[in-house]
Phi, psi and omega in degrees: 000122182285140178278155179286157183300319180296327179292320179296319180295319179296318179297320179296321178296319180297315181297322180294320177297319179300318181294323179295317179296317181297318180291326179289328179283333182269333187302316181298321180287325182284339181290327182298310179300325179297320178294318179298316178299321178297321178295318179297316180296323179295318180294318180295322178296321178294319179298316179298321180294318180294318180295320179294324178290321178295318179297322180288333179278337179293130184289146178268120183275144176279165178303321179294321178293320178296319177296320178295322178295320178295320178297320180296317178297318179295320179297318178296320180294316178296322178296320178295319179295320179295320178296320178295319178294320179295321178295319178295318178296322178296319177297319179295319178295322177299318179295316178296320179297322178296318178295317179296320179296321179295317179294319179295321179297318179295317179294321179294321178296319178294319179293324178296321177297320179293321181293327180282349180293148181293155181301332183300331180287345181252011178255144179059033175277123183286150176296334180294343179284345179275148178276082183248157175290158182298323180297320179291319178298318180295320180295318180295320178296321179293332178282350176090015180262134179242323181239157180273148170282173184297316181293326177293318180292331180274325188267326185296314181302310179295327178293322178288341174276356177092011182274154170282140186232132171246108189245141175242117182211152184280164176295133180085013183267001179094030182294329185301309178293333183298326178254342179282321181299310177298325181294314179297319179297316182299311182288328178292318178292328178278358183053050183293134181244158179302328180291345176283351182093195181276125182261336181220134174235125175248125183253130181237148182286333186232158178294320180298314180294324177297319177296321178295314179297318181295323177298317177294321180297317179299320179292322179292327182272005183298328181261006180239152178268067181232133179278156181213157182210165181225126176233116182220156177295143181095345179271173181288111184292322182296318178297320177297316181296320179297320180291321179295324180293330179284338178113120179233119181289312179245134181228128174249133188209159168262155190301313185297312181290324178297315179298323178299314180290323180298325186264341188225356181267118179282142180087358177274105184259117179228016184288346179250027183304131181260323186225132171240117179245127179243113181258145181052053184298323180295323180287325176303317181286327182293325186266015169095022180257018184298312180293323177297320180294320178296320178293322178297314182294325176293328180285327186283150178291150181260325185288132175072014182257133175263139184237133175235119182241119182247138182208147177282330179227155179252087178269175179298320180294324178294319178297318178297319178295319178297320179297325180283322186275326186262123184276318182263174179292118185279163172265122182267127177231146180217141178240132179054046183289340184285342182284152182267351180256157186263011177235157182285160183291335182279353179272116182273129181229153179197168179207160180229133176261124180213169178290154183299323182285347180262358184296319181297316180296319181295317179296318179300315181295319181297316181292323179296325181282344182238043183295331184268005180247160177272128184231137175249125180249126181258135176238168187273344184204166177295322179298323179293322177298313181297319181298311184287329180290329181265358181272188179298331179296317180290323180287336182284337179272127188292328184227069178289131181241115180294141181205138181260143179271188189282312189290158181292343183233023181229067175290163182209178178217134179265131176247126181262000000 
């Protein structure tokens, strides 16, 4: 049965009112989340806007700038790694230095005990008591030496232990063997070869003394396979340079010629120098080689080098030279230090006072009486040498042998 139209309209109005009431009761609660959501959306929109503005304000780097930035970062990283490695190396060096100081202190204490020992303990000490190679012992025996002199007994043991030595000894006390024996032993035990360069340099103030040292060196090396050389002023420089380029294990030199080869001779290798021996240091300084010696020491390597400095007197200049040449704390040894003279008691010396016009006759008579002995005659100039060599004095000697002395203005002639 169909309802009438007015009834349907009334029913629709009722339903509509119910829906309006329901929507009005729910709207206040539903509006809040919408507002909250609106706030959330608003904040996110603001964040996006700020980020987009920040992104738009950040500079855009070019490829070259990016590469430069990467290089800078790598450089900083390498610098940090290098600093860490340097710190570790410094710690290692400190530890090694502490060990070296302890060893040096022990060696110095042992040397002090030896230095305080009375001279009698260093007299008549046989060479056989030293720990030497058979070749060195045979060479010393062939030279006719059986016992050590005082300076040899005091200086050889610390030198063979590898210590730096500052020695005070008189002329004629046996200093030559005191530094040559340890040097020959060191290079022989190390099996030093010419291709290793020069292992030992001995510096002498005069040509005569250099020749004497070289003669002893040749005899000591007779039983060893070690090369040796001599460089002195007045000799053939080209021949010396050729020999140095081939390799010389032991080198004896005067200061001026040595400095010349150190600075200008190609193929002269001395970067592995093991021993530097300076003989008659006080005389080297007295005759004007102080600047040459300083230049020589600056040229020579410092690391791993042993230094032996021998002098008859300990002057201020000698101390300064020792301070420059010796890197570590040296062992000081002295022989017959209580005496007031600078020569040993066994060295016989004399002089004759005569008129100037009688000097030639006196020299002639002296040489005639000593024909079988080796005599060195010193003159004041080259002209004086030429005059006397061509005079009756030169003709009277059967085998005159020309020879130059050490100083730049003191030539001489040897008469046999």
